[in-house]
PDB file of C-alpha atoms in Angstrom:
ATOM      1  CA  MET A 255     111.057  92.016 103.449  1.00  0.00           C
ATOM      2  CA  GLU A 256     109.216  88.239 103.676  1.00  0.00           C
ATOM      3  CA  LEU A 257     107.969  88.888 107.200  1.00  0.00           C
ATOM      4  CA  VAL A 258     107.354  92.586 106.214  1.00  0.00           C
ATOM      5  CA  LEU A 259     105.546  91.992 103.575  1.00  0.00           C
ATOM      6  CA  LEU A 260     103.231  88.557 105.854  1.00  0.00           C
ATOM      7  CA  THR A 261     102.387  92.051 108.158  1.00  0.00           C
ATOM      8  CA  ALA A 262     101.437  93.665 105.950  1.00  0.00           C
ATOM      9  CA  LEU A 263      98.675  90.978 104.552  1.00  0.00           C
ATOM     10  CA  GLY A 264      98.184  90.233 108.051  1.00  0.00           C
ATOM     11  CA  VAL A 265      97.206  94.668 109.243  1.00  0.00           C
ATOM     12  CA  GLY A 266      95.104  94.832 105.679  1.00  0.00           C
ATOM     13  CA  GLY A 267      93.634  91.580 106.008  1.00  0.00           C
ATOM     14  CA  ALA A 268      92.089  91.938 109.252  1.00  0.00           C
ATOM     15  CA  THR A 269      89.842  94.951 107.833  1.00  0.00           C
ATOM     16  CA  VAL A 270      88.642  91.990 105.255  1.00  0.00           C
ATOM     17  CA  PHE A 271      88.648  89.959 108.555  1.00  0.00           C
ATOM     18  CA  GLY A 272      85.905  92.528 110.077  1.00  0.00           C
ATOM     19  CA  SER A 273      83.749  92.754 106.408  1.00  0.00           C
ATOM     20  CA  ILE A 274      83.041  89.883 106.687  1.00  0.00           C
ATOM     21  CA  ILE A 275      81.508  89.809 110.413  1.00  0.00           C
ATOM     22  CA  GLY A 276      79.786  92.985 109.980  1.00  0.00           C
ATOM     23  CA  PHE A 277      77.875  91.215 106.976  1.00  0.00           C
ATOM     24  CA  LEU A 278      77.350  87.817 109.476  1.00  0.00           C
ATOM     25  CA  PHE A 279      76.216  90.590 112.026  1.00  0.00           C
ATOM     26  CA  LYS A 280      75.285  93.447 110.370  1.00  0.00           C
ATOM     27  CA  LYS A 281      73.082  94.580 113.398  1.00  0.00           C
ATOM     28  CA  GLN A 282      75.413  94.892 116.703  1.00  0.00           C
ATOM     29  CA  SER A 283      75.148  96.737 119.481  1.00  0.00           C
ATOM     30  CA  HIS A 284      76.400  99.729 120.004  1.00  0.00           C
ATOM     31  CA  LYS A 285      77.818  99.168 123.236  1.00  0.00           C
ATOM     32  CA  PHE A 286      79.202  96.028 121.751  1.00  0.00           C
ATOM     33  CA  SER A 287      81.089  98.173 119.306  1.00  0.00           C
ATOM     34  CA  ASP A 288      81.627 100.357 122.050  1.00  0.00           C
ATOM     35  CA  ILE A 289      83.548  97.223 123.913  1.00  0.00           C
ATOM     36  CA  VAL A 290      85.525  96.146 121.124  1.00  0.00           C
ATOM     37  CA  LEU A 291      86.666  99.209 119.597  1.00  0.00           C
ATOM     38  CA  SER A 292      88.276 100.702 122.182  1.00  0.00           C
ATOM     39  CA  PHE A 293      89.711  97.626 123.198  1.00  0.00           C
ATOM     40  CA  ALA A 294      91.629  98.194 119.827  1.00  0.00           C
ATOM     41  CA  ALA A 295      91.900 101.517 121.225  1.00  0.00           C
ATOM     42  CA  GLY A 296      93.872 100.525 123.602  1.00  0.00           C
ATOM     43  CA  VAL A 297      96.042  98.250 121.704  1.00  0.00           C
ATOM     44  CA  MET A 298      96.983 101.376 119.769  1.00  0.00           C
ATOM     45  CA  LEU A 299      97.529 103.528 122.478  1.00  0.00           C
ATOM     46  CA  ALA A 300     100.055 101.235 123.551  1.00  0.00           C
ATOM     47  CA  ALA A 301     101.498 100.350 120.094  1.00  0.00           C
ATOM     48  CA  ALA A 302     102.084 103.947 120.459  1.00  0.00           C
ATOM     49  CA  VAL A 303     104.344 105.086 122.887  1.00  0.00           C
ATOM     50  CA  LEU A 304     106.500 101.318 124.002  1.00  0.00           C
ATOM     51  CA  GLY A 305     106.391 100.375 120.043  1.00  0.00           C
ATOM     52  CA  LEU A 306     107.348 103.642 118.398  1.00  0.00           C
ATOM     53  CA  ILE A 307     107.817 107.545 120.491  1.00  0.00           C
ATOM     54  CA  LEU A 308     109.933 105.360 122.711  1.00  0.00           C
ATOM     55  CA  PRO A 309     112.335 103.828 119.964  1.00  0.00           C
ATOM     56  CA  SER A 310     112.342 107.039 118.910  1.00  0.00           C
ATOM     57  CA  LEU A 311     113.571 108.889 121.612  1.00  0.00           C
ATOM     58  CA  GLU A 312     115.858 105.865 121.963  1.00  0.00           C
ATOM     59  CA  TYR A 313     117.818 106.612 118.492  1.00  0.00           C
ATOM     60  CA  GLY A 314     116.909 110.292 118.457  1.00  0.00           C
ATOM     61  CA  GLY A 315     120.200 110.550 119.975  1.00  0.00           C
ATOM     62  CA  LYS A 316     121.366 114.160 121.248  1.00  0.00           C
ATOM     63  CA  PHE A 317     118.370 115.538 119.593  1.00  0.00           C
ATOM     64  CA  GLY A 318     116.044 112.469 120.358  1.00  0.00           C
ATOM     65  CA  ILE A 319     112.941 114.680 122.831  1.00  0.00           C
ATOM     66  CA  LEU A 320     112.985 117.534 120.702  1.00  0.00           C
ATOM     67  CA  ILE A 321     113.112 115.552 117.245  1.00  0.00           C
ATOM     68  CA  THR A 322     110.590 113.025 118.884  1.00  0.00           C
ATOM     69  CA  VAL A 323     108.188 115.627 119.950  1.00  0.00           C
ATOM     70  CA  ALA A 324     107.884 117.211 116.055  1.00  0.00           C
ATOM     71  CA  GLY A 325     107.355 114.546 115.226  1.00  0.00           C
ATOM     72  CA  ILE A 326     104.708 112.807 116.888  1.00  0.00           C
ATOM     73  CA  PHE A 327     102.545 117.088 115.822  1.00  0.00           C
ATOM     74  CA  ALA A 328     104.048 116.552 112.471  1.00  0.00           C
ATOM     75  CA  GLY A 329     101.365 113.654 111.991  1.00  0.00           C
ATOM     76  CA  ALA A 330      99.208 114.843 114.368  1.00  0.00           C
ATOM     77  CA  PHE A 331      98.664 118.011 112.051  1.00  0.00           C
ATOM     78  CA  CYS A 332      99.242 115.504 109.604  1.00  0.00           C
ATOM     79  CA  LEU A 333      95.762 113.686 109.865  1.00  0.00           C
ATOM     80  CA  ASN A 334      94.109 117.015 111.027  1.00  0.00           C
ATOM     81  CA  LEU A 335      94.612 118.547 107.414  1.00  0.00           C
ATOM     82  CA  ILE A 336      92.891 114.818 105.812  1.00  0.00           C
ATOM     83  CA  ASP A 337      89.982 115.366 108.681  1.00  0.00           C
ATOM     84  CA  LYS A 338      89.119 119.099 107.513  1.00  0.00           C
ATOM     85  CA  ILE A 339      89.777 117.508 103.808  1.00  0.00           C
ATOM     86  CA  VAL A 340      87.694 114.565 103.170  1.00  0.00           C
ATOM     87  CA  PRO A 341      85.786 113.702 106.532  1.00  0.00           C
ATOM     88  CA  HIS A 342      86.568 110.050 108.580  1.00  0.00           C
ATOM     89  CA  LEU A 343      84.043 107.353 109.046  1.00  0.00           C
ATOM     90  CA  HIS A 344      82.590 108.674 112.733  1.00  0.00           C
ATOM     91  CA  LYS A 345      81.468 112.028 111.007  1.00  0.00           C
ATOM     92  CA  MET A 346      80.023 109.775 107.978  1.00  0.00           C
ATOM     93  CA  VAL A 347      77.816 106.502 110.371  1.00  0.00           C
ATOM     94  CA  GLY A 348      74.570 108.778 110.683  1.00  0.00           C
ATOM     95  CA  SER A 349      75.266 111.261 108.189  1.00  0.00           C
ATOM     96  CA  ASP A 350      72.563 111.634 104.889  1.00  0.00           C
ATOM     97  CA  ILE A 351      73.950 107.990 103.969  1.00  0.00           C
ATOM     98  CA  GLU A 352      73.014 106.007 106.077  1.00  0.00           C
ATOM     99  CA  SER A 353      69.899 108.226 106.204  1.00  0.00           C
ATOM    100  CA  HIS A 354      68.742 107.990 102.874  1.00  0.00           C
ATOM    101  CA  ASN A 355      68.553 104.675 100.430  1.00  0.00           C
ATOM    102  CA  ASN A 356      68.757 105.893  97.621  1.00  0.00           C
ATOM    103  CA  ALA A 357      72.353 108.038  98.668  1.00  0.00           C
ATOM    104  CA  ASN A 358      74.198 108.825  95.143  1.00  0.00           C
ATOM    105  CA  LEU A 359      77.313 107.172  93.418  1.00  0.00           C
ATOM    106  CA  SER A 360      79.457 110.265  95.078  1.00  0.00           C
ATOM    107  CA  LYS A 361      78.213 109.924  98.557  1.00  0.00           C
ATOM    108  CA  VAL A 362      79.427 106.283  98.716  1.00  0.00           C
ATOM    109  CA  LEU A 363      82.729 106.861  97.158  1.00  0.00           C
ATOM    110  CA  LEU A 364      83.964 109.795  99.511  1.00  0.00           C
ATOM    111  CA  PHE A 365      82.351 107.271 102.865  1.00  0.00           C
ATOM    112  CA  VAL A 366      85.255 104.863 100.685  1.00  0.00           C
ATOM    113  CA  THR A 367      87.310 107.512  99.969  1.00  0.00           C
ATOM    114  CA  ALA A 368      87.580 108.729 103.970  1.00  0.00           C
ATOM    115  CA  ILE A 369      88.536 105.163 105.463  1.00  0.00           C
ATOM    116  CA  ALA A 370      91.316 104.240 102.229  1.00  0.00           C
ATOM    117  CA  ILE A 371      93.015 107.796 103.353  1.00  0.00           C
ATOM    118  CA  HIS A 372      93.101 107.589 106.718  1.00  0.00           C
ATOM    119  CA  ASN A 373      94.522 104.275 106.547  1.00  0.00           C
ATOM    120  CA  LEU A 374      97.139 104.559 104.814  1.00  0.00           C
ATOM    121  CA  PRO A 375      98.688 106.236 108.376  1.00  0.00           C
ATOM    122  CA  GLU A 376      98.474 103.316 110.120  1.00  0.00           C
ATOM    123  CA  GLY A 377      99.518 101.134 106.927  1.00  0.00           C
ATOM    124  CA  ILE A 378     102.271 103.799 107.324  1.00  0.00           C
ATOM    125  CA  ALA A 379     103.455 103.227 110.775  1.00  0.00           C
ATOM    126  CA  ALA A 380     103.268  99.206 110.674  1.00  0.00           C
ATOM    127  CA  GLY A 381     105.649  99.607 107.980  1.00  0.00           C
ATOM    128  CA  VAL A 382     108.583 101.784 110.642  1.00  0.00           C
ATOM    129  CA  GLY A 383     107.834  99.573 112.851  1.00  0.00           C
ATOM    130  CA  PHE A 384     110.106  97.000 110.923  1.00  0.00           C
ATOM    131  CA  GLY A 385     112.370  99.727 109.842  1.00  0.00           C
ATOM    132  CA  ALA A 386     113.507  99.956 113.740  1.00  0.00           C
ATOM    133  CA  GLY A 387     115.151  96.683 112.849  1.00  0.00           C
ATOM    134  CA  ASP A 388     112.875  95.099 116.101  1.00  0.00           C
ATOM    135  CA  ASN A 389     110.229  93.068 114.807  1.00  0.00           C
ATOM    136  CA  SER A 390     108.821  91.480 117.969  1.00  0.00           C
ATOM    137  CA  GLN A 391     107.913  95.687 118.739  1.00  0.00           C
ATOM    138  CA  ALA A 392     106.991  95.644 115.076  1.00  0.00           C
ATOM    139  CA  LEU A 393     105.027  93.531 115.283  1.00  0.00           C
ATOM    140  CA  LEU A 394     102.943  94.469 118.240  1.00  0.00           C
ATOM    141  CA  ILE A 395     102.382  97.200 116.426  1.00  0.00           C
ATOM    142  CA  ALA A 396     101.011  95.962 113.445  1.00  0.00           C
ATOM    143  CA  GLY A 397      98.941  93.823 115.667  1.00  0.00           C
ATOM    144  CA  GLY A 398      97.578  96.983 117.732  1.00  0.00           C
ATOM    145  CA  ILE A 399      96.744  98.832 114.323  1.00  0.00           C
ATOM    146  CA  ALA A 400      94.718  95.544 113.053  1.00  0.00           C
ATOM    147  CA  LEU A 401      92.336  94.529 116.351  1.00  0.00           C
ATOM    148  CA  GLN A 402      91.679  98.472 114.704  1.00  0.00           C
ATOM    149  CA  ASN A 403      90.723  97.546 111.961  1.00  0.00           C
ATOM    150  CA  ILE A 404      88.217  94.596 112.609  1.00  0.00           C
ATOM    151  CA  PRO A 405      85.587  96.948 114.087  1.00  0.00           C
ATOM    152  CA  GLU A 406      85.901  98.968 111.535  1.00  0.00           C
ATOM    153  CA  GLY A 407      85.482  96.473 108.692  1.00  0.00           C
ATOM    154  CA  MET A 408      82.574  96.333 110.943  1.00  0.00           C
ATOM    155  CA  VAL A 409      80.655  98.838 110.080  1.00  0.00           C
ATOM    156  CA  ILE A 410      82.136  98.848 107.742  1.00  0.00           C
ATOM    157  CA  ILE A 411      78.466  97.368 105.961  1.00  0.00           C
ATOM    158  CA  GLY A 412      75.758  99.130 107.440  1.00  0.00           C
ATOM    159  CA  PRO A 413      76.184 101.812 105.447  1.00  0.00           C
ATOM    160  CA  MET A 414      76.906 100.885 102.578  1.00  0.00           C
ATOM    161  CA  LEU A 415      74.568  98.515 102.273  1.00  0.00           C
ATOM    162  CA  ALA A 416      71.584 101.112 103.670  1.00  0.00           C
ATOM    163  CA  ALA A 417      73.014 103.366 100.463  1.00  0.00           C
ATOM    164  CA  GLY A 418      72.344 100.756  98.868  1.00  0.00           C
ATOM    165  CA  VAL A 419      75.399  99.047  97.051  1.00  0.00           C
ATOM    166  CA  SER A 420      75.051  95.725  96.152  1.00  0.00           C
ATOM    167  CA  PRO A 421      76.775  92.796  98.619  1.00  0.00           C
ATOM    168  CA  LYS A 422      80.132  92.116  96.546  1.00  0.00           C
ATOM    169  CA  LYS A 423      80.214  95.849  95.161  1.00  0.00           C
ATOM    170  CA  THR A 424      80.159  96.530  98.942  1.00  0.00           C
ATOM    171  CA  PHE A 425      82.595  93.473 100.166  1.00  0.00           C
ATOM    172  CA  ILE A 426      85.183  95.220  97.155  1.00  0.00           C
ATOM    173  CA  CYS A 427      84.921  98.228  99.061  1.00  0.00           C
ATOM    174  CA  ALA A 428      85.893  97.654 102.209  1.00  0.00           C
ATOM    175  CA  ALA A 429      88.984  95.234 101.010  1.00  0.00           C
ATOM    176  CA  LEU A 430      90.040  97.859  98.736  1.00  0.00           C
ATOM    177  CA  THR A 431      90.405  99.887 102.212  1.00  0.00           C
ATOM    178  CA  GLY A 432      92.728  97.163 103.285  1.00  0.00           C
ATOM    179  CA  VAL A 433      94.629  96.551 100.645  1.00  0.00           C
ATOM    180  CA  VAL A 434      95.481 101.110 100.922  1.00  0.00           C
ATOM    181  CA  GLU A 435      96.880  99.535 104.960  1.00  0.00           C
ATOM    182  CA  ILE A 436      99.701  97.201 102.588  1.00  0.00           C
ATOM    183  CA  ILE A 437     100.706  98.795 100.518  1.00  0.00           C
ATOM    184  CA  GLY A 438     101.240 102.227 103.610  1.00  0.00           C
ATOM    185  CA  CYS A 439     103.946  99.230 104.892  1.00  0.00           C
ATOM    186  CA  LEU A 440     105.277  98.607 103.020  1.00  0.00           C
ATOM    187  CA  LEU A 441     105.469 102.183 101.896  1.00  0.00           C
ATOM    188  CA  GLY A 442     106.518 103.242 105.849  1.00  0.00           C
ATOM    189  CA  TYR A 443     108.970 100.350 105.702  1.00  0.00           C
ATOM    190  CA  TRP A 444     110.524 101.240 102.293  1.00  0.00           C
ATOM    191  CA  ALA A 445     111.416 104.968 103.617  1.00  0.00           C
ATOM    192  CA  VAL A 446     113.546 103.659 106.997  1.00  0.00           C
ATOM    193  CA  SER A 447     114.898 101.158 104.610  1.00  0.00           C
ATOM    194  CA  ILE A 448     116.536 103.627 102.385  1.00  0.00           C
ATOM    195  CA  ALA A 449     117.375 106.668 104.671  1.00  0.00           C
ATOM    196  CA  THR A 450     118.406 105.652 108.520  1.00  0.00           C
ATOM    197  CA  ALA A 451     118.763 109.246 109.242  1.00  0.00           C
ATOM    198  CA  ILE A 452     114.497 109.546 109.333  1.00  0.00           C
ATOM    199  CA  LEU A 453     114.502 106.841 111.116  1.00  0.00           C
ATOM    200  CA  PRO A 454     113.735 108.423 114.981  1.00  0.00           C
ATOM    201  CA  PHE A 455     111.011 111.516 112.662  1.00  0.00           C
ATOM    202  CA  ALA A 456     109.700 109.037 111.100  1.00  0.00           C
ATOM    203  CA  LEU A 457     109.001 106.807 113.893  1.00  0.00           C
ATOM    204  CA  ALA A 458     106.948 109.191 116.210  1.00  0.00           C
ATOM    205  CA  PHE A 459     105.614 110.854 113.277  1.00  0.00           C
ATOM    206  CA  ALA A 460     103.765 107.320 112.925  1.00  0.00           C
ATOM    207  CA  GLY A 461     103.289 106.955 116.896  1.00  0.00           C
ATOM    208  CA  GLY A 462     101.489 110.675 115.970  1.00  0.00           C
ATOM    209  CA  THR A 463      99.251 109.721 113.788  1.00  0.00           C
ATOM    210  CA  MET A 464      98.023 106.522 115.952  1.00  0.00           C
ATOM    211  CA  LEU A 465      97.552 109.024 119.175  1.00  0.00           C
ATOM    212  CA  TYR A 466      95.143 111.513 116.175  1.00  0.00           C
ATOM    213  CA  VAL A 467      93.324 108.677 116.060  1.00  0.00           C
ATOM    214  CA  ILE A 468      92.407 107.494 119.294  1.00  0.00           C
ATOM    215  CA  SER A 469      92.027 110.555 120.600  1.00  0.00           C
ATOM    216  CA  ASP A 470      90.382 112.407 117.967  1.00  0.00           C
ATOM    217  CA  GLU A 471      87.533 109.588 116.662  1.00  0.00           C
ATOM    218  CA  MET A 472      88.027 105.835 118.597  1.00  0.00           C
ATOM    219  CA  ILE A 473      87.823 107.744 121.895  1.00  0.00           C
ATOM    220  CA  PRO A 474      84.772 110.034 121.886  1.00  0.00           C
ATOM    221  CA  GLU A 475      82.984 106.721 119.424  1.00  0.00           C
ATOM    222  CA  THR A 476      83.410 105.075 122.198  1.00  0.00           C
ATOM    223  CA  HIS A 477      81.423 106.947 124.485  1.00  0.00           C
ATOM    224  CA  ALA A 478      79.265 108.497 122.203  1.00  0.00           C
ATOM    225  CA  HIS A 479      76.318 106.369 123.559  1.00  0.00           C
ATOM    226  CA  GLY A 480      76.300 105.733 126.746  1.00  0.00           C
ATOM    227  CA  SER A 481      78.773 103.064 127.544  1.00  0.00           C
ATOM    228  CA  GLU A 482      82.014 105.062 128.451  1.00  0.00           C
ATOM    229  CA  ARG A 483      82.859 102.837 132.043  1.00  0.00           C
ATOM    230  CA  GLY A 484      82.541  99.388 129.512  1.00  0.00           C
ATOM    231  CA  ALA A 485      84.592 101.278 127.066  1.00  0.00           C
ATOM    232  CA  THR A 486      87.080 103.045 129.216  1.00  0.00           C
ATOM    233  CA  TYR A 487      87.835  99.649 130.677  1.00  0.00           C
ATOM    234  CA  ALA A 488      87.757  98.277 128.066  1.00  0.00           C
ATOM    235  CA  LEU A 489      90.588 100.215 126.684  1.00  0.00           C
ATOM    236  CA  LEU A 490      93.217 100.122 129.830  1.00  0.00           C
ATOM    237  CA  VAL A 491      92.784  95.812 129.404  1.00  0.00           C
ATOM    238  CA  GLY A 492      93.549  95.925 125.603  1.00  0.00           C
ATOM    239  CA  PHE A 493      96.609  98.160 127.715  1.00  0.00           C
ATOM    240  CA  CYS A 494      97.772  96.191 129.763  1.00  0.00           C
ATOM    241  CA  VAL A 495      97.267  93.443 127.289  1.00  0.00           C
ATOM    242  CA  MET A 496     100.065  94.694 125.159  1.00  0.00           C
ATOM    243  CA  LEU A 497     102.260  96.803 128.306  1.00  0.00           C
ATOM    244  CA  ILE A 498     101.523  91.985 128.904  1.00  0.00           C
ATOM    245  CA  SER A 499     102.574  91.224 125.611  1.00  0.00           C
ATOM    246  CA  ASP A 500     105.906  93.697 126.257  1.00  0.00           C
ATOM    247  CA  VAL A 501     106.921  92.233 128.794  1.00  0.00           C
ATOM    248  CA  LEU A 502     107.070  89.196 127.835  1.00  0.00           C
ATOM    249  CA  LEU A 503     108.838  89.416 123.866  1.00  0.00           C
ATOM    250  CA  GLY A 504     111.273  91.478 125.287  1.00  0.00           C
TER     251      GLY A 504
END
């Protein structure tokens, strides 16, 4: 349990770390952000496949493939529903929040809430990984999610400062989005610990949410500013880094 708690703090803390970088480098180039985010996408893609989806097939037994496919689509549909209710970061950056210095508080709260809601499934994915009993795989998953949280934490800062939020409150809001991931991680671990029967579905569900985030948000964002080639290779590097780590730790 201590390892799960430390991992949860690490995953949530990565967002805070990213926000600190965001304060230090308020004007990162799109190319730099795209490369970093693409590398994180590659890491998350490998983590989703190797650490969640393949174990789901293994633990699913006779009906493993059906459970895994159902779980993947359930995870994707869940985030799709969330997207319809609350737009995510890439749909809000460049909107009224960034273009008007005097944006009202409700827009800022919507901005932070959107990030927090999307962070919850990622935290759950990290926690569910530990439920499979393979700590090395779980740490790889958590590491992939943490890497993704760093650039997201970085890009939170600019729009909130542009909206007129004070640096102190901006940092607190960024930190709170990381706290949501800590809660999600503990919830995911707790759920599969008390009901091991749901483990195959939970693993696939978590994998589906990660695949959805990669395809719907991370890849389109990294290909929107003319850095497609570099972003593609960065994704491949991230994927291979996780692949090598999995082999060495396995």
